[in-house]
Tab-separated table of C-alpha atoms and ligand atoms in Angstrom:
chain	number	residue	atom	x	y	z
H	337	MET	CA	0.000	0.000	0.000
H	338	ILE	CA	1.014	3.570	-0.545
H	339	ALA	CA	1.783	4.939	2.901
H	340	ASP	CA	1.608	8.661	2.281
H	341	PRO	CA	-1.976	9.834	1.745
H	342	SER	CA	-0.752	13.253	0.599
H	343	VAL	CA	-0.006	11.786	-2.847
H	344	PHE	CA	-3.759	11.541	-3.430
H	345	SER	CA	-6.020	14.315	-4.701
H	346	PRO	CA	-9.064	15.536	-2.802
H	347	GLU	CA	-12.615	14.553	-3.659
H	348	GLN	CA	-14.440	16.801	-6.156
H	349	PRO	CA	-18.113	17.867	-6.060
H	350	TYR	CA	-19.476	15.280	-8.534
H	351	ASP	CA	-17.377	12.340	-7.345
H	352	ARG	CA	-19.900	10.654	-5.063
H	353	ARG	CA	-22.678	10.966	-7.573
H	354	PHE	CA	-20.732	9.296	-10.385
H	355	MET	CA	-19.289	6.674	-8.066
H	356	ALA	CA	-22.789	5.816	-6.819
H	357	ALA	CA	-23.855	5.360	-10.446
H	358	ALA	CA	-20.805	3.145	-11.108
H	359	ILE	CA	-21.581	1.011	-8.048
H	360	ARG	CA	-25.148	0.503	-9.254
H	361	TYR	CA	-23.849	-0.416	-12.696
H	362	ALA	CA	-21.413	-2.957	-11.201
H	363	ARG	CA	-24.366	-4.810	-9.676
H	364	ARG	CA	-25.358	-5.913	-13.156
H	365	ASN	CA	-22.851	-8.771	-13.145
H	366	VAL	CA	-22.597	-9.583	-9.438
H	367	GLY	CA	-22.646	-13.369	-9.134
H	368	ARG	CA	-21.642	-13.898	-12.768
H	369	THR	CA	-17.933	-13.062	-12.862
H	370	GLY	CA	-16.482	-16.206	-11.268
H	371	THR	CA	-13.637	-15.508	-8.842
H	372	ASN	CA	-13.275	-12.023	-10.258
H	373	PRO	CA	-15.236	-9.224	-8.585
H	374	SER	CA	-17.878	-7.418	-10.616
H	375	VAL	CA	-16.394	-3.957	-11.137
H	376	ALA	CA	-17.695	-0.980	-13.113
H	377	THR	CA	-15.974	1.962	-14.757
H	378	LEU	CA	-17.497	5.220	-15.948
H	379	ILE	CA	-15.485	7.664	-18.047
H	380	VAL	CA	-16.673	11.200	-17.428
H	381	ARG	CA	-15.817	14.382	-19.296
H	382	ASP	CA	-16.083	17.858	-17.917
H	383	GLU	CA	-15.568	20.357	-20.735
H	384	GLY	CA	-15.219	23.173	-18.207
H	385	ASP	CA	-17.708	25.269	-20.146
H	386	GLY	CA	-20.352	25.382	-17.451
H	387	ARG	CA	-22.276	22.359	-18.742
H	388	PRO	CA	-22.537	19.415	-16.343
H	389	PRO	CA	-19.985	16.626	-16.787
H	390	ARG	CA	-21.183	13.739	-18.987
H	391	ILE	CA	-20.517	10.013	-19.201
H	392	VAL	CA	-18.720	9.066	-22.430
H	393	GLY	CA	-17.860	5.447	-21.679
H	394	ARG	CA	-19.035	2.702	-19.366
H	395	GLY	CA	-17.903	-0.821	-18.712
H	396	VAL	CA	-18.554	-3.651	-16.304
H	397	THR	CA	-16.496	-6.805	-15.723
H	398	ALA	CA	-17.658	-9.286	-18.354
H	399	LEU	CA	-19.366	-12.603	-17.621
H	400	GLY	CA	-16.772	-15.066	-16.329
H	401	GLY	CA	-14.511	-12.209	-15.160
H	402	ARG	CA	-12.777	-10.982	-18.340
H	403	PRO	CA	-12.416	-8.486	-19.946
H	404	HIS	CA	-12.179	-6.127	-16.992
H	405	ALA	CA	-14.469	-3.128	-16.637
H	406	GLU	CA	-11.908	-0.525	-17.719
H	407	ALA	CA	-11.390	-2.144	-21.116
H	408	GLY	CA	-15.046	-1.787	-22.108
H	409	ALA	CA	-15.340	1.772	-20.795
H	410	LEU	CA	-12.189	2.942	-22.588
H	411	ALA	CA	-13.266	1.295	-25.830
H	412	GLU	CA	-16.616	3.060	-25.683
H	413	ALA	CA	-15.059	6.439	-24.883
H	414	GLY	CA	-12.411	6.180	-27.616
H	415	GLU	CA	-10.636	9.531	-28.102
H	416	LEU	CA	-13.030	11.165	-25.631
H	417	ALA	CA	-11.089	9.419	-22.839
H	418	ARG	CA	-8.273	11.936	-23.336
H	419	GLY	CA	-8.468	14.452	-20.488
H	420	ALA	CA	-11.402	12.656	-18.841
H	421	THR	CA	-11.918	11.275	-15.323
H	422	ALA	CA	-12.414	7.532	-14.750
H	423	TYR	CA	-14.616	6.339	-11.895
H	424	VAL	CA	-13.693	2.771	-10.976
H	425	THR	CA	-15.430	0.805	-8.202
H	426	LEU	CA	-12.195	-1.123	-7.430
H	427	GLU	CA	-8.575	-0.038	-7.622
H	428	PRO	CA	-7.533	-0.730	-11.264
H	429	CYS	CA	-5.426	-3.841	-11.648
H	430	ALA	CA	-1.644	-3.773	-11.986
H	431	HIS	CA	-0.954	-7.277	-13.261
H	432	HIS	CA	-0.620	-8.768	-16.728
H	433	GLY	CA	-3.428	-11.213	-17.409
H	434	ARG	CA	-4.931	-11.863	-20.814
H	435	THR	CA	-4.543	-8.108	-21.293
H	436	PRO	CA	-2.061	-5.545	-19.923
H	437	PRO	CA	-2.895	-3.972	-16.533
H	438	CYS	CA	-5.973	-1.725	-16.488
H	439	ALA	CA	-3.985	0.959	-14.677
H	440	GLU	CA	-1.629	1.129	-17.666
H	441	ALA	CA	-4.556	1.184	-20.082
H	442	LEU	CA	-5.995	4.216	-18.268
H	443	VAL	CA	-2.645	6.033	-18.500
H	444	THR	CA	-2.215	5.188	-22.185
H	445	ALA	CA	-5.741	6.358	-23.020
H	446	GLY	CA	-4.948	9.816	-21.667
H	447	ILE	CA	-7.222	9.732	-18.613
H	448	THR	CA	-6.075	12.542	-16.327
H	449	ARG	CA	-7.816	11.630	-13.090
H	450	VAL	CA	-8.975	8.352	-11.531
H	451	VAL	CA	-11.474	8.132	-8.695
H	452	SER	CA	-11.598	4.667	-7.095
H	453	ALA	CA	-13.769	3.146	-4.383
H	454	ALA	CA	-12.811	-0.233	-2.860
H	455	SER	CA	-9.201	-1.284	-2.282
H	456	ASP	CA	-8.112	-4.519	-3.951
H	457	PRO	CA	-6.612	-7.120	-1.564
H	458	ASP	CA	-5.284	-9.220	-4.478
H	459	PRO	CA	-1.501	-9.172	-3.797
H	460	ARG	CA	-0.916	-8.547	-7.511
H	461	VAL	CA	-2.725	-5.207	-7.110
H	462	ASP	CA	-2.988	-3.961	-3.480
H	463	GLY	CA	-1.794	-0.388	-4.057
H	464	LYS	CA	0.254	-1.111	-7.175
H	465	GLY	CA	-2.578	-0.012	-9.466
H	466	HIS	CA	-2.724	3.412	-7.855
H	467	ARG	CA	1.087	3.580	-8.022
H	468	ILE	CA	1.071	3.054	-11.807
H	469	LEU	CA	-1.502	5.833	-12.179
H	470	LEU	CA	0.481	8.272	-10.012
H	471	ASP	CA	3.722	7.439	-11.827
H	472	GLY	CA	1.891	8.126	-15.084
H	473	GLY	CA	1.128	11.636	-13.858
H	474	LEU	CA	-2.584	11.069	-13.163
H	475	LYS	CA	-4.450	12.477	-10.204
H	476	VAL	CA	-5.871	9.735	-7.997
H	477	THR	CA	-8.700	10.005	-5.459
H	478	PRO	CA	-9.197	6.656	-3.686
H	479	LYS	CA	-11.827	5.384	-1.207
H	480	VAL	CA	-14.822	7.319	-2.524
H	481	LEU	CA	-17.906	5.356	-1.336
H	482	ALA	CA	-15.495	2.526	-0.503
H	483	GLU	CA	-17.898	0.764	1.873
H	484	GLU	CA	-20.770	0.774	-0.605
H	485	ALA	CA	-18.489	-0.626	-3.316
H	486	ALA	CA	-17.179	-3.303	-0.953
H	487	ARG	CA	-20.765	-4.531	-0.419
H	488	ASN	CA	-20.991	-5.530	-4.101
H	489	ILE	CA	-17.845	-7.613	-3.816
H	490	ALA	CA	-18.267	-8.928	-0.262
H	491	GLY	CA	-17.723	-12.559	-1.282
H	492	TYR	CA	-14.547	-11.709	-3.189
H	493	LEU	CA	-13.193	-9.799	-0.181
H	494	THR	CA	-14.090	-12.610	2.251
H	495	ARG	CA	-12.428	-15.186	0.027
H	496	HIS	CA	-9.213	-13.117	-0.006
H	497	ARG	CA	-9.335	-12.461	3.728
H	498	SER	CA	-10.486	-15.831	5.035
H	499	GLY	CA	-10.016	-18.322	2.202
H	500	ARG	CA	-13.731	-19.160	2.053
H	501	PRO	CA	-16.782	-17.825	0.223
H	502	GLY	CA	-18.875	-15.066	1.760
H	503	VAL	CA	-21.982	-16.486	3.452
H	504	THR	CA	-25.452	-14.999	3.669
H	505	LEU	CA	-27.905	-16.882	5.864
H	506	LYS	CA	-31.534	-16.161	5.063
H	507	MET	CA	-34.547	-17.315	7.035
H	508	ALA	CA	-38.244	-16.542	6.793
H	509	LEU	CA	-39.819	-16.268	10.234
H	510	SER	CA	-43.444	-16.280	11.267
H	511	ARG	CA	-44.648	-13.588	13.670
H	512	ASP	CA	-44.028	-16.061	16.477
H	513	GLY	CA	-40.462	-16.797	15.368
H	514	ARG	CA	-40.980	-20.177	13.645
H	515	ILE	CA	-39.505	-21.182	10.307
H	516	GLY	CA	-41.890	-24.014	9.436
H	517	LEU	CA	-43.796	-27.064	10.592
H	518	ARG	CA	-42.203	-30.482	10.602
H	519	GLY	CA	-43.717	-32.813	7.996
H	520	GLU	CA	-45.703	-30.047	6.290
H	521	GLY	CA	-43.367	-29.255	3.402
H	522	GLN	CA	-42.966	-25.556	2.548
H	523	VAL	CA	-45.099	-23.277	4.711
H	524	LYS	CA	-45.833	-19.933	3.041
H	525	ILE	CA	-44.502	-17.400	5.518
H	526	THR	CA	-43.630	-14.411	3.353
H	527	GLY	CA	-45.375	-12.632	0.500
H	528	PRO	CA	-44.534	-12.007	-3.162
H	529	ILE	CA	-42.471	-8.839	-2.737
H	530	SER	CA	-39.983	-10.250	-0.258
H	531	ASN	CA	-39.906	-13.507	-2.219
H	532	ALA	CA	-38.860	-11.521	-5.291
H	533	GLN	CA	-36.153	-9.840	-3.203
H	534	THR	CA	-34.874	-13.285	-2.227
H	535	HIS	CA	-34.775	-14.293	-5.875
H	536	LEU	CA	-32.792	-11.147	-6.639
H	537	ILE	CA	-30.231	-12.202	-4.057
H	538	ARG	CA	-30.173	-15.700	-5.569
H	539	ALA	CA	-29.398	-14.105	-8.941
H	540	GLN	CA	-26.409	-12.306	-7.444
H	541	THR	CA	-24.995	-15.306	-5.593
H	542	ASP	CA	-22.733	-18.062	-6.889
H	543	ALA	CA	-24.414	-20.901	-5.015
H	544	ILE	CA	-27.385	-21.607	-2.809
H	545	MET	CA	-27.044	-24.183	-0.040
H	546	ILE	CA	-29.586	-26.271	1.871
H	547	GLY	CA	-29.498	-29.406	3.988
H	548	ALA	CA	-30.835	-32.757	2.801
H	549	GLY	CA	-33.660	-32.598	5.370
H	550	THR	CA	-35.042	-29.418	3.794
H	551	ALA	CA	-34.527	-30.829	0.307
H	552	LEU	CA	-36.501	-33.978	1.182
H	553	GLU	CA	-39.215	-32.108	3.018
H	554	ASP	CA	-39.782	-29.241	0.545
H	555	ASP	CA	-38.570	-30.611	-2.802
H	556	PRO	CA	-37.554	-27.033	-3.741
H	557	ARG	CA	-36.336	-25.728	-7.105
H	558	LEU	CA	-33.780	-23.302	-5.705
H	559	ASP	CA	-33.678	-21.264	-8.893
H	560	CYS	CA	-34.141	-17.612	-9.784
H	561	ARG	CA	-37.703	-17.146	-10.988
H	562	LEU	CA	-37.675	-13.425	-11.702
H	563	PRO	CA	-39.007	-12.692	-15.207
H	564	GLY	CA	-36.166	-12.736	-17.724
H	565	MET	CA	-33.591	-13.723	-15.122
H	566	SER	CA	-33.878	-17.503	-15.112
H	567	ASP	CA	-30.404	-17.772	-16.639
H	568	ARG	CA	-29.060	-16.209	-13.438
H	569	SER	CA	-29.944	-19.156	-11.221
H	570	PRO	CA	-27.106	-19.978	-8.838
H	571	ALA	CA	-25.475	-23.376	-8.528
H	572	ARG	CA	-27.019	-25.589	-5.844
H	573	ILE	CA	-25.201	-27.254	-2.996
H	574	ILE	CA	-27.025	-29.838	-0.927
H	575	LEU	CA	-25.512	-31.139	2.254
H	576	ASP	CA	-26.436	-34.786	2.158
H	577	PRO	CA	-23.586	-36.612	3.928
H	578	ASN	CA	-25.348	-39.991	3.958
H	579	LEU	CA	-26.969	-39.649	0.534
H	580	ARG	CA	-30.660	-39.594	1.298
H	581	LEU	CA	-31.640	-37.677	-1.863
H	582	SER	CA	-33.478	-39.591	-4.524
H	583	PRO	CA	-33.185	-39.204	-8.306
H	584	ASP	CA	-36.837	-38.156	-8.715
H	585	MET	CA	-36.426	-34.948	-6.702
H	586	THR	CA	-36.617	-31.630	-8.518
H	587	VAL	CA	-33.030	-30.539	-7.828
H	588	VAL	CA	-31.712	-33.863	-9.098
H	589	ARG	CA	-33.976	-33.969	-12.143
H	590	THR	CA	-32.831	-30.467	-13.143
H	591	ALA	CA	-29.154	-31.051	-12.365
H	592	ARG	CA	-28.242	-30.933	-16.036
H	593	ASP	CA	-29.723	-27.434	-16.381
H	594	THR	CA	-28.335	-25.932	-13.165
H	595	PRO	CA	-25.051	-27.144	-11.642
H	596	THR	CA	-25.920	-29.207	-8.572
H	597	PHE	CA	-23.381	-30.331	-5.983
H	598	VAL	CA	-24.056	-32.887	-3.293
H	599	VAL	CA	-21.787	-32.842	-0.266
H	600	ALA	CA	-21.373	-36.429	0.927
H	601	PHE	CA	-19.117	-38.521	3.122
H	602	ALA	CA	-16.651	-40.652	1.180
H	603	ASP	CA	-18.195	-43.876	2.549
H	604	ALA	CA	-21.793	-43.014	1.547
H	605	ASP	CA	-23.702	-45.739	-0.344
H	606	PRO	CA	-21.994	-46.209	-3.746
H	607	GLU	CA	-25.213	-47.274	-5.467
H	608	ARG	CA	-27.055	-44.145	-4.422
H	609	ARG	CA	-24.041	-42.121	-5.487
H	610	ALA	CA	-24.050	-43.746	-8.920
H	611	ALA	CA	-27.773	-43.016	-9.379
H	612	LEU	CA	-27.314	-39.349	-8.560
H	613	ALA	CA	-24.201	-39.076	-10.710
H	614	GLU	CA	-26.173	-40.589	-13.575
H	615	ALA	CA	-28.667	-37.701	-13.226
H	616	GLY	CA	-25.856	-35.150	-13.593
H	617	VAL	CA	-25.124	-34.347	-9.953
H	618	SER	CA	-21.504	-33.564	-8.969
H	619	PHE	CA	-20.040	-34.529	-5.621
H	620	VAL	CA	-18.003	-32.620	-3.076
H	621	ALA	CA	-16.243	-34.701	-0.441
H	622	CYS	CA	-16.429	-33.678	3.202
H	623	ASP	CA	-14.985	-34.581	6.577
H	624	THR	CA	-16.808	-35.442	9.757
H	625	ASP	CA	-16.692	-33.069	12.679
H	626	PRO	CA	-15.308	-35.388	15.398
H	627	GLU	CA	-17.459	-33.734	18.076
H	628	THR	CA	-20.841	-33.726	16.382
H	629	GLY	CA	-20.493	-36.431	13.732
H	630	ARG	CA	-21.874	-33.909	11.233
H	631	VAL	CA	-20.209	-32.369	8.208
H	632	ALA	CA	-17.176	-30.276	9.180
H	633	LEU	CA	-18.334	-26.903	7.826
H	634	PRO	CA	-15.177	-24.746	8.078
H	635	GLU	CA	-13.187	-27.250	6.016
H	636	LEU	CA	-16.038	-27.635	3.534
H	637	MET	CA	-16.237	-23.879	3.104
H	638	GLU	CA	-12.523	-23.704	2.380
H	639	ASP	CA	-12.877	-26.467	-0.198
H	640	LEU	CA	-15.802	-24.684	-1.847
H	641	GLY	CA	-13.761	-21.460	-1.899
H	642	ALA	CA	-10.939	-23.345	-3.595
H	643	THR	CA	-13.299	-24.455	-6.379
H	644	GLY	CA	-13.912	-20.779	-7.197
H	645	ILE	CA	-17.224	-20.202	-5.407
H	646	THR	CA	-17.140	-16.732	-3.857
H	647	SER	CA	-20.628	-16.358	-2.401
H	648	ILE	CA	-23.133	-18.738	-0.838
H	649	LEU	CA	-26.715	-18.168	0.231
H	650	VAL	CA	-27.748	-20.604	2.964
H	651	GLU	CA	-31.517	-21.034	2.863
H	652	GLY	CA	-32.392	-23.906	5.152
H	653	GLY	CA	-33.146	-25.578	7.423
H	654	ALA	CA	-32.839	-24.879	11.116
H	655	GLU	CA	-30.056	-27.364	11.769
H	656	LEU	CA	-27.817	-26.134	8.979
H	657	ALA	CA	-28.487	-22.528	9.982
H	658	SER	CA	-27.536	-23.138	13.589
H	659	SER	CA	-24.349	-24.981	12.552
H	660	PHE	CA	-23.303	-22.033	10.378
H	661	LEU	CA	-24.007	-19.602	13.204
H	662	ALA	CA	-22.245	-21.764	15.796
H	663	ASP	CA	-19.158	-22.037	13.583
H	664	GLY	CA	-19.045	-18.253	13.060
H	665	LEU	CA	-19.410	-18.689	9.313
H	666	VAL	CA	-22.232	-16.212	8.660
H	667	ASP	CA	-21.239	-12.835	7.242
H	668	ARG	CA	-24.748	-11.525	6.662
H	669	LEU	CA	-27.982	-12.630	8.285
H	670	ILE	CA	-31.317	-11.922	6.634
H	671	LEU	CA	-34.467	-12.447	8.668
H	672	VAL	CA	-37.732	-11.888	6.846
H	673	GLN	CA	-40.682	-11.808	9.171
H	674	GLY	CA	-44.087	-12.548	7.685
H	675	GLY	CA	-47.482	-11.757	9.147
H	676	ILE	CA	-48.648	-15.321	9.883
H	677	GLU	CA	-48.475	-17.230	13.159
H	678	ILE	CA	-47.395	-20.879	13.080
H	679	GLY	CA	-47.901	-21.759	16.706
H	680	GLU	CA	-46.111	-23.867	19.282
H	681	ALA	CA	-45.790	-26.918	17.037
H	682	GLY	CA	-43.612	-24.945	14.608
H	683	ILE	CA	-39.827	-25.228	14.294
H	684	LEU	CA	-38.187	-22.393	16.207
H	685	ALA	CA	-35.667	-20.297	14.291
H	686	PRO	CA	-32.115	-20.896	15.567
H	687	VAL	CA	-31.791	-17.151	15.972
H	688	GLY	CA	-34.760	-14.882	16.585
H	689	LEU	CA	-35.124	-11.193	15.878
H	690	ALA	CA	-34.498	-10.039	19.408
H	691	GLU	CA	-31.291	-12.062	19.687
H	692	ALA	CA	-30.065	-10.958	16.252
H	693	ARG	CA	-30.657	-7.309	17.185
H	694	GLN	CA	-28.601	-7.808	20.294
H	695	ARG	CA	-25.723	-9.596	18.636
H	696	PHE	CA	-25.323	-7.858	15.281
H	697	PRO	CA	-25.690	-4.375	13.778
H	698	LEU	CA	-28.845	-3.962	11.691
H	699	VAL	CA	-27.855	-2.739	8.215
H	700	ARG	CA	-31.134	-2.964	6.308
H	701	ASP	CA	-34.670	-2.604	7.574
H	702	GLN	CA	-37.490	-2.571	5.038
H	703	ARG	CA	-41.137	-3.362	4.786
H	704	PHE	CA	-42.419	-5.394	1.813
H	705	GLY	CA	-46.209	-5.722	1.945
H	706	ASP	CA	-46.949	-7.488	5.225
H	707	ASP	CA	-43.334	-8.578	5.667
H	708	HIS	CA	-40.421	-6.994	7.498
H	709	TRP	CA	-36.988	-7.530	5.976
H	710	TYR	CA	-34.080	-7.251	8.420
H	711	GLU	CA	-30.439	-7.601	7.429
H	712	PHE	CA	-27.635	-7.890	9.956
H	713	ASP	CA	-23.920	-7.556	9.376
H	714	CYS	CA	-22.353	-10.393	11.333
H	715	GLY	CA	-18.883	-9.082	10.469
H	716	VAL	CA	-16.998	-12.261	11.256
H	717	ALA	CA	-14.499	-12.217	8.426
Y	687	AOF	C1	-9.823	-4.472	-12.668
Y	687	AOF	N1	-11.031	-4.365	-13.315
Y	687	AOF	O1	-13.043	-5.178	-13.847
Y	687	AOF	C2	-11.739	-6.418	-12.347
Y	687	AOF	C3	-10.494	-6.487	-11.654
Y	687	AOF	O2	-7.764	-13.372	-13.473
Y	687	AOF	P1	-7.547	-11.955	-13.891
Y	687	AOF	O3	-6.295	-11.706	-14.646
Y	687	AOF	O4	-8.775	-11.368	-14.547
Y	687	AOF	O5	-7.349	-11.108	-12.556
Y	687	AOF	C4	-8.252	-11.175	-11.506
Y	687	AOF	C5	-7.979	-10.003	-10.599
Y	687	AOF	O6	-8.279	-8.786	-11.295
Y	687	AOF	C6	-8.876	-9.972	-9.374
Y	687	AOF	O7	-8.348	-10.730	-8.314
Y	687	AOF	C7	-8.852	-8.494	-9.054
Y	687	AOF	O8	-7.626	-8.148	-8.434
Y	687	AOF	C8	-8.853	-7.838	-10.419
Y	687	AOF	N2	-10.211	-7.554	-10.853
Y	687	AOF	N3	-9.594	-5.493	-11.829
Y	687	AOF	O9	-8.952	-3.623	-12.872
Y	687	AOF	C9	-11.987	-5.303	-13.201
Y	687	AOF	N4	-12.688	-7.379	-12.213
Y	688	ZN	ZN1	-7.863	-4.942	-14.858
């Protein structure tokens, strides 16, 4: 990192506004850029003639992670990049990949000022991108809306910091704090608006995870059902250490359309394994936690991180949720409280609203129809 902050230029009046627009634009490809973060770049010209500055080029990290955002924005701006300011939601890269470093590309294109948001922990960048820009004579203003930009790339940052994917745990709670009724399949707790919000999060997440109990009980689809966004369904991970899933379940039947991973012990029934493999399911091996006899989650999370998964949405059930919480593996907790009551026979949520409020800062609080949506930052990583 560059130690001396005096090398950087101060923020200008329009900076936050354009950075906020860039951060919104970067959301377009969140969950679709592999191990690469989804970054956006806006090239902005101020002619200095009293007219407001205007955007002449925009780019977002392409599907799969390449090309980087800067390449698209510079190509769109063409000669108009000369003398312009670039707003980049992540420090521009400094390493040679399939293309030369983005920081160099910005210098070569004649950009005179770069405003960046999040810092890049990738050791190939980590301050070196800003250094290239400064050495090229550009003005650099870092950390503008850095926290907001970091939200978009939370999984990427967690993977760099902790060697595992970022984890969001989401639960729908009844008014009396229950998440369902045993033996009843899916109980409708929340309404259409918050359900659509959940699907939006699915679209922005690499993989969705549930336990075999929930899979057997609910036979869910675990896809993104927002209109026009079905191609954004995340991969599915089902924790089924003893292979209880059967080939006629929805997730197994659709395994050829949406990547589906089953986490199983190495000694699980080979015949059941063969039947699932035949249907297109892939397997992830796991260890046993010597204390509980269950799947060792921290090790599994590291293994999933190593396969390139950067974000996971854990959606059920109670046992899996409490294991994630107990192991300190939840980065963000979403509790959606619906208007219905389930009653004493219902399954209690492993963490209720009152406890969550006590333990974690509330970062989002919204009302969707009859539902309350609460998001907590568990800040473990
Ligand atoms: C940028 N702009 O749009 C993105 C960046 O595998 P590679 O060569 O694509 O490099 C991946 C690294 O590139 C990643 O870890 C992060 O440091 C940076 N991502 N950088 O300048 C972009 N997505
Ligand atoms: Zn780059």
